[in-house]
Short mmCIF file of C-alpha atoms in Angstrom, two decimals:
data_model
loop_
_atom_site.label_atom_id
_atom_site.label_comp_id
_atom_site.label_asym_id
_atom_site.label_seq_id
_atom_site.Cartn_x
_atom_site.Cartn_y
_atom_site.Cartn_z
CA UNK A 1 -9.05 19.51 -0.45
CA UNK A 2 -9.19 16.90 2.33
CA UNK A 3 -8.02 17.11 5.95
CA UNK A 4 -7.00 14.17 8.13
CA UNK A 5 -5.87 13.47 11.68
CA UNK A 6 -2.79 11.44 12.57
CA UNK A 7 0.92 12.01 12.98
CA UNK A 8 2.62 14.08 10.30
CA UNK A 9 5.35 11.42 10.36
CA UNK A 10 3.07 8.50 9.44
CA UNK A 11 1.53 8.59 5.96
CA UNK A 12 0.12 5.07 6.47
CA UNK A 13 -2.41 5.91 9.18
CA UNK A 14 -4.89 8.62 10.16
CA UNK A 15 -5.33 7.25 13.68
CA UNK A 16 -4.90 9.40 16.78
CA UNK A 17 -4.07 8.07 20.25
CA UNK A 18 -5.64 9.42 23.44
CA UNK A 19 -2.41 10.42 25.17
CA UNK A 20 0.19 13.21 25.55
CA UNK A 21 -1.33 15.04 28.52
CA UNK A 22 -4.34 16.57 26.72
CA UNK A 23 -2.18 18.11 24.00
CA UNK A 24 -3.91 19.27 20.82
CA UNK A 25 -4.20 16.66 18.08
CA UNK A 26 -2.68 17.08 14.66
CA UNK A 27 -4.79 17.80 11.59
CA UNK A 28 -2.97 17.96 8.29
CA UNK A 29 -3.61 18.39 4.59
CA UNK A 30 -4.36 14.86 3.40
CA UNK A 31 -5.27 15.73 -0.18
CA UNK A 32 -4.94 18.86 -2.25
CA UNK A 33 -5.04 18.49 -6.02
CA UNK A 34 -6.39 19.72 -9.33
CA UNK A 35 -8.02 17.45 -11.91
CA UNK A 36 -8.57 18.66 -15.46
CA UNK A 37 -11.20 16.72 -17.43
CA UNK A 38 -12.71 18.74 -20.29
CA UNK A 39 -16.41 18.23 -20.96
CA UNK A 40 -15.80 17.86 -24.68
CA UNK A 41 -13.13 15.21 -24.09
CA UNK A 42 -14.23 13.11 -21.12
CA UNK A 43 -11.68 10.47 -22.07
CA UNK A 44 -8.88 12.75 -20.83
CA UNK A 45 -8.07 13.22 -17.14
CA UNK A 46 -5.01 15.11 -15.86
CA UNK A 47 -4.35 15.23 -12.11
CA UNK A 48 -1.63 16.96 -10.11
CA UNK A 49 -0.99 17.48 -6.41
CA UNK A 50 -1.59 15.19 -3.44
CA UNK A 51 -4.45 12.96 -4.52
CA UNK A 52 -6.23 9.64 -4.04
CA UNK A 53 -4.97 6.77 -6.19
CA UNK A 54 -6.12 7.20 -9.78
CA UNK A 55 -5.15 3.66 -10.81
CA UNK A 56 -6.34 0.18 -9.85
CA UNK A 57 -4.35 -1.15 -6.88
CA UNK A 58 -4.71 -3.10 -3.63
CA UNK A 59 -3.03 -2.99 -0.23
CA UNK A 60 -0.38 -5.39 -1.57
CA UNK A 61 1.56 -2.42 -2.95
CA UNK A 62 0.29 0.62 -1.00
CA UNK A 63 -1.47 1.32 2.27
CA UNK A 64 -5.02 2.57 1.57
CA UNK A 65 -4.48 5.63 3.80
CA UNK A 66 -1.61 6.96 1.69
CA UNK A 67 -2.40 9.73 -0.78
CA UNK A 68 0.49 9.95 -3.26
CA UNK A 69 2.00 13.20 -4.47
CA UNK A 70 2.83 13.98 -8.06
CA UNK A 71 0.98 13.69 -11.35
CA UNK A 72 -1.28 11.31 -13.24
CA UNK A 73 -2.37 11.41 -16.88
CA UNK A 74 -5.22 9.11 -17.87
CA UNK A 75 -6.83 8.26 -21.21
CA UNK A 76 -10.04 6.26 -20.75
CA UNK A 77 -12.31 5.16 -23.59
CA UNK A 78 -15.77 3.60 -23.19
CA UNK A 79 -16.44 1.10 -25.97
CA UNK A 80 -19.54 -0.54 -27.39
CA UNK A 81 -17.99 -3.86 -28.42
CA UNK A 82 -19.65 -7.12 -27.27
CA UNK A 83 -16.98 -7.95 -24.67
CA UNK A 84 -14.55 -5.06 -24.16
CA UNK A 85 -16.44 -2.15 -22.57
CA UNK A 86 -13.57 0.13 -21.59
CA UNK A 87 -9.87 0.57 -22.25
CA UNK A 88 -7.72 2.82 -20.08
CA UNK A 89 -4.06 3.79 -20.24
CA UNK A 90 -2.33 6.15 -17.88
CA UNK A 91 1.04 7.47 -16.82
CA UNK A 92 2.07 7.94 -13.18
CA UNK A 93 4.73 10.17 -11.64
CA UNK A 94 5.14 10.22 -7.85
CA UNK A 95 7.61 12.44 -5.98
CA UNK A 96 8.42 11.26 -2.46
CA UNK A 97 11.64 13.00 -1.39
CA UNK A 98 13.29 16.21 -2.52
CA UNK A 99 17.07 16.37 -2.32
CA UNK A 100 18.02 19.76 -0.92
CA UNK A 101 21.67 18.87 -0.44
CA UNK A 102 24.31 21.50 -1.00
CA UNK A 103 25.69 19.17 -3.69
CA UNK A 104 23.10 20.47 -6.15
CA UNK A 105 24.56 18.94 -9.30
CA UNK A 106 25.18 15.50 -7.80
CA UNK A 107 22.06 15.25 -5.63
CA UNK A 108 18.94 13.58 -7.00
CA UNK A 109 15.30 13.73 -5.98
CA UNK A 110 13.51 10.49 -5.17
CA UNK A 111 10.58 9.54 -7.37
CA UNK A 112 8.61 6.72 -8.95
CA UNK A 113 7.46 6.69 -12.57
CA UNK A 114 5.41 4.20 -14.52
CA UNK A 115 2.00 3.51 -15.91
CA UNK A 116 -0.98 1.22 -16.06
CA UNK A 117 -3.15 -0.29 -18.76
CA UNK A 118 -6.55 -1.72 -17.87
CA UNK A 119 -9.82 -2.78 -19.41
CA UNK A 120 -13.34 -3.79 -18.51
CA UNK A 121 -14.70 -7.04 -19.90
CA UNK A 122 -18.30 -8.27 -19.75
CA UNK A 123 -19.59 -11.69 -20.78
CA UNK A 124 -23.13 -12.43 -19.64
CA UNK A 125 -23.28 -12.45 -15.84
CA UNK A 126 -19.48 -12.21 -15.54
CA UNK A 127 -17.39 -9.04 -15.59
CA UNK A 128 -13.69 -8.48 -15.08
CA UNK A 129 -11.35 -5.50 -14.80
CA UNK A 130 -7.80 -6.66 -15.51
CA UNK A 131 -4.89 -4.26 -15.11
CA UNK A 132 -1.12 -4.31 -15.41
CA UNK A 133 1.07 -1.72 -13.71
CA UNK A 134 4.78 -1.05 -14.05
CA UNK A 135 6.35 1.32 -11.52
CA UNK A 136 10.04 2.17 -11.31
CA UNK A 137 11.31 3.61 -8.01
CA UNK A 138 14.47 5.72 -8.18
CA UNK A 139 16.86 6.94 -5.48
CA UNK A 140 15.05 4.99 -2.77
CA UNK A 141 17.93 5.21 -0.27
CA UNK A 142 16.44 8.54 0.84
CA UNK A 143 13.90 6.44 2.78
CA UNK A 144 16.79 5.07 4.86
CA UNK A 145 18.08 8.56 5.65
CA UNK A 146 14.90 10.36 6.69
CA UNK A 147 15.09 13.57 8.69
CA UNK A 148 13.87 14.00 12.24
CA UNK A 149 10.87 15.91 10.87
CA UNK A 150 9.97 13.08 8.45
CA UNK A 151 9.87 10.48 11.24
CA UNK A 152 8.55 13.01 13.80
CA UNK A 153 11.38 12.42 16.25
CA UNK A 154 13.89 14.50 18.15
CA UNK A 155 17.56 13.67 17.85
CA UNK A 156 17.28 11.07 20.61
CA UNK A 157 13.69 9.95 21.17
CA UNK A 158 10.46 9.68 19.14
CA UNK A 159 8.18 12.68 19.11
CA UNK A 160 4.54 12.51 18.08
CA UNK A 161 5.33 10.18 15.19
CA UNK A 162 6.74 6.67 14.95
CA UNK A 163 10.38 7.70 15.21
CA UNK A 164 13.23 5.74 13.67
CA UNK A 165 12.49 2.21 12.47
CA UNK A 166 14.57 -0.35 14.33
CA UNK A 167 16.58 -3.28 13.01
CA UNK A 168 20.03 -4.82 12.77
CA UNK A 169 22.50 -2.09 11.86
CA UNK A 170 19.82 0.59 11.42
CA UNK A 171 20.49 4.02 12.96
CA UNK A 172 18.55 4.81 16.12
CA UNK A 173 18.66 8.60 15.73
CA UNK A 174 17.88 10.78 12.69
CA UNK A 175 18.77 10.69 9.89
CA UNK A 176 17.31 7.20 10.04
CA UNK A 177 14.91 4.74 8.40
CA UNK A 178 11.34 5.83 7.66
CA UNK A 179 9.14 2.86 8.52
CA UNK A 180 5.92 3.84 10.34
CA UNK A 181 4.84 0.22 10.91
CA UNK A 182 8.34 -1.25 11.13
CA UNK A 183 10.87 -2.01 8.42
CA UNK A 184 11.49 -5.41 6.82
CA UNK A 185 13.42 -4.84 3.57
CA UNK A 186 17.02 -6.05 3.29
CA UNK A 187 19.77 -3.44 3.70
CA UNK A 188 23.56 -3.22 3.78
CA UNK A 189 26.08 -0.68 4.99
CA UNK A 190 28.92 0.45 2.73
CA UNK A 191 32.53 1.11 3.70
CA UNK A 192 31.77 4.74 4.51
CA UNK A 193 29.02 3.77 6.94
CA UNK A 194 26.08 4.70 4.69
CA UNK A 195 23.07 2.40 4.63
CA UNK A 196 21.52 1.21 1.34
CA UNK A 197 18.69 -1.03 0.16
CA UNK A 198 19.98 -4.43 -0.91
CA UNK A 199 17.35 -4.48 -3.68
CA UNK A 200 16.14 -1.85 -6.07
CA UNK A 201 12.44 -1.67 -6.87
CA UNK A 202 10.65 -2.07 -10.19
CA UNK A 203 7.07 -3.18 -9.58
CA UNK A 204 5.27 -5.36 -12.13
CA UNK A 205 1.73 -5.75 -10.80
CA UNK A 206 -1.05 -7.80 -12.41
CA UNK A 207 -4.59 -7.53 -11.00
CA UNK A 208 -7.77 -9.34 -12.03
CA UNK A 209 -10.86 -7.81 -10.41
CA UNK A 210 -13.77 -10.14 -11.16
CA UNK A 211 -17.49 -10.13 -10.38
CA UNK A 212 -20.21 -12.72 -10.96
CA UNK A 213 -23.90 -11.83 -10.75
CA UNK A 214 -25.68 -14.40 -8.59
CA UNK A 215 -29.25 -13.45 -9.48
CA UNK A 216 -29.65 -11.53 -6.21
CA UNK A 217 -28.67 -7.94 -6.93
CA UNK A 218 -27.35 -7.27 -3.43
CA UNK A 219 -25.14 -10.34 -3.38
CA UNK A 220 -22.67 -10.41 -6.27
CA UNK A 221 -19.72 -12.77 -5.92
CA UNK A 222 -16.42 -10.86 -6.05
CA UNK A 223 -12.95 -12.30 -6.61
CA UNK A 224 -9.80 -10.17 -6.64
CA UNK A 225 -6.55 -11.84 -7.72
CA UNK A 226 -3.12 -10.20 -7.77
CA UNK A 227 0.46 -11.11 -8.61
CA UNK A 228 3.18 -8.58 -7.75
CA UNK A 229 6.83 -9.03 -8.74
CA UNK A 230 9.76 -6.73 -7.98
CA UNK A 231 11.85 -7.15 -11.11
CA UNK A 232 14.88 -5.46 -9.52
CA UNK A 233 15.07 -7.53 -6.34
CA UNK A 234 18.48 -8.77 -5.19
CA UNK A 235 19.39 -12.31 -6.25
CA UNK A 236 19.89 -13.51 -2.66
CA UNK A 237 18.57 -12.08 0.63
CA UNK A 238 20.50 -11.69 3.89
CA UNK A 239 19.91 -13.73 7.04
CA UNK A 240 19.14 -12.45 10.54
CA UNK A 241 22.83 -11.72 11.16
CA UNK A 242 23.27 -9.81 7.90
CA UNK A 243 25.10 -12.55 5.99
CA UNK A 244 24.24 -13.71 2.46
CA UNK A 245 22.01 -16.76 2.00
CA UNK A 246 21.45 -19.25 -0.81
CA UNK A 247 17.75 -18.39 -1.05
CA UNK A 248 16.40 -17.00 -4.30
CA UNK A 249 14.91 -13.57 -4.92
CA UNK A 250 12.42 -12.38 -2.34
CA UNK A 251 10.42 -10.51 -4.95
CA UNK A 252 6.94 -11.99 -5.15
CA UNK A 253 3.58 -11.05 -3.72
CA UNK A 254 0.37 -13.09 -4.05
CA UNK A 255 -3.09 -11.90 -3.07
CA UNK A 256 -6.64 -13.26 -3.31
CA UNK A 257 -9.84 -11.74 -1.92
CA UNK A 258 -13.18 -13.56 -2.17
CA UNK A 259 -16.34 -11.80 -1.00
CA UNK A 260 -20.11 -11.99 -1.28
CA UNK A 261 -22.22 -8.85 -1.29
CA UNK A 262 -21.73 -5.14 -1.89
CA UNK A 263 -21.76 -1.78 -0.08
CA UNK A 264 -23.77 0.52 -2.33
CA UNK A 265 -27.13 1.06 -0.63
CA UNK A 266 -28.56 1.14 2.88
CA UNK A 267 -28.56 -2.27 4.61
CA UNK A 268 -26.19 -3.77 2.06
CA UNK A 269 -23.79 -6.30 3.62
CA UNK A 270 -20.57 -7.92 2.51
CA UNK A 271 -18.67 -10.93 3.86
CA UNK A 272 -15.22 -11.94 2.71
CA UNK A 273 -11.87 -13.65 3.16
CA UNK A 274 -8.49 -12.47 1.89
CA UNK A 275 -5.10 -14.18 1.73
CA UNK A 276 -1.73 -12.56 1.14
CA UNK A 277 1.78 -13.95 0.84
CA UNK A 278 4.40 -11.26 0.37
CA UNK A 279 8.14 -11.83 0.27
CA UNK A 280 10.70 -9.54 1.86
CA UNK A 281 11.58 -7.26 -1.06
CA UNK A 282 8.40 -7.56 -3.13
CA UNK A 283 7.63 -3.90 -2.32
CA UNK A 284 9.07 -1.02 -0.31
CA UNK A 285 8.13 -1.80 3.29
CA UNK A 286 7.69 1.85 4.29
CA UNK A 287 4.49 2.23 2.23
CA UNK A 288 2.80 -1.13 2.87
CA UNK A 289 -0.55 -1.93 4.52
CA UNK A 290 -0.34 -0.75 8.14
CA UNK A 291 -2.84 -3.21 9.64
CA UNK A 292 -1.12 -6.47 8.68
CA UNK A 293 1.37 -8.44 10.82
CA UNK A 294 4.45 -6.83 9.23
CA UNK A 295 5.14 -4.62 6.21
CA UNK A 296 6.59 -7.48 4.11
CA UNK A 297 7.89 -11.04 4.62
CA UNK A 298 4.46 -12.18 5.77
CA UNK A 299 1.64 -14.67 5.51
CA UNK A 300 -1.62 -12.86 6.20
CA UNK A 301 -5.24 -13.98 6.47
CA UNK A 302 -8.14 -11.55 6.79
CA UNK A 303 -11.78 -12.37 7.52
CA UNK A 304 -14.21 -9.47 7.35
CA UNK A 305 -17.87 -8.45 7.47
CA UNK A 306 -19.36 -5.04 6.67
CA UNK A 307 -22.85 -3.57 7.01
CA UNK A 308 -23.99 -0.27 5.47
CA UNK A 309 -26.23 1.06 8.25
CA UNK A 310 -26.98 4.35 6.53
CA UNK A 311 -25.93 5.90 3.22
CA UNK A 312 -23.05 7.55 5.09
CA UNK A 313 -22.37 5.01 7.89
CA UNK A 314 -20.72 1.58 7.58
CA UNK A 315 -19.99 -0.86 10.41
CA UNK A 316 -17.00 -3.14 9.89
CA UNK A 317 -15.43 -6.15 11.61
CA UNK A 318 -12.05 -7.60 10.60
CA UNK A 319 -10.10 -10.54 12.00
CA UNK A 320 -6.41 -10.33 11.10
CA UNK A 321 -4.39 -13.55 11.41
CA UNK A 322 -0.78 -13.31 10.31
CA UNK A 323 2.82 -14.31 10.91
CA UNK A 324 6.26 -13.64 9.52
CA UNK A 325 7.00 -15.76 6.46
CA UNK A 326 10.71 -16.40 7.12
CA UNK A 327 11.99 -15.48 10.58
CA UNK A 328 15.61 -16.04 9.52
CA UNK A 329 15.71 -13.06 7.16
CA UNK A 330 17.27 -9.74 8.07
CA UNK A 331 14.92 -7.25 9.76
CA UNK A 332 12.21 -9.87 10.29
CA UNK A 333 9.53 -8.71 12.73
CA UNK A 334 8.80 -11.59 15.10
CA UNK A 335 7.19 -12.20 18.47
CA UNK A 336 9.48 -12.07 21.53
CA UNK A 337 11.21 -15.39 22.11
CA UNK A 338 11.08 -16.46 18.45
CA UNK A 339 14.41 -17.95 17.38
CA UNK A 340 15.55 -17.05 13.84
CA UNK A 341 14.67 -19.89 11.49
CA UNK A 342 11.71 -21.14 13.51
CA UNK A 343 8.04 -20.60 12.72
CA UNK A 344 6.56 -17.58 14.44
CA UNK A 345 3.21 -18.08 16.23
CA UNK A 346 0.17 -16.61 14.49
CA UNK A 347 -0.76 -13.11 15.61
CA UNK A 348 -4.55 -12.72 15.85
CA UNK A 349 -6.15 -9.30 16.10
CA UNK A 350 -9.77 -8.16 15.84
CA UNK A 351 -10.71 -4.73 14.58
CA UNK A 352 -14.08 -2.98 14.85
CA UNK A 353 -14.75 0.22 12.89
CA UNK A 354 -17.70 2.55 12.48
CA UNK A 355 -17.04 4.61 9.36
CA UNK A 356 -18.82 7.89 8.71
CA UNK A 357 -18.54 9.51 5.29
CA UNK A 358 -19.57 13.09 4.59
#
């Protein structure tokens, strides 16, 4: 079991703010799970509960502070072939909203199901861990109709949590949109006044995690490459006024992270640069990386340096430089004074962290 600080209405962050008139700070159950891995069959791993990610992923698809809820079944086989050293296949089931409507037979829970296959390849001084993930999200409109408890708000104003996400045509009081860091996916409102996602979400995510030994054990060269595609994205997005455009699907995400060094032992250091380009409906905005400029529809650069001061203490510096990719799309998050269709100025933000693990 793991405990964490932070608002109960923000799964994307464990940060607390020094405010609210000396009120007590929230501590919640961040992880609570059971993993079954029999000694006689180490290739089998069954996990259920609220757990850390059991599959290879990056912040392109999920914020690193989120611990999903549901089940994971993994089969992992170590091999002694010249190149292929491991093969892993797993199934994933995540449950993110229970429907407790009185319409029991017509109501549906919200969930995501899928799986991942991955392997580990080694050729001389080069190693690579490729993976491919497919993840189908069902009944996602529940995210747009979150309760006051889910967004930690009263019926009129935010409470301890982020409150209702704002945007053109989005409700300002619960039930409303769950978007802890803002909300950037395209939506529409039907004739009865109910809000819906314009796109559905079926993630197809390819990752290549590569490492090259440089001859200095503390300084391997690391290169992470990722291509994410939402196969169920709408054919055409909406503009800032909610009207249809002639643009193609906003379904793609591209990510590259190049670094030198590692963080295994005391006084290890690592320096790196990461680039991300993520279109509006490439992923569900509510669960995206919380530190970047916006949940989706972004260009993001990240320069970082880390130093492992002690086995349990790491110092970290990150420079985030990002802007909205297309300011003319619905629900774009832009700087004040930015006219739809123009290029938003770069937002630059430095972050210093001292991480203690115990």
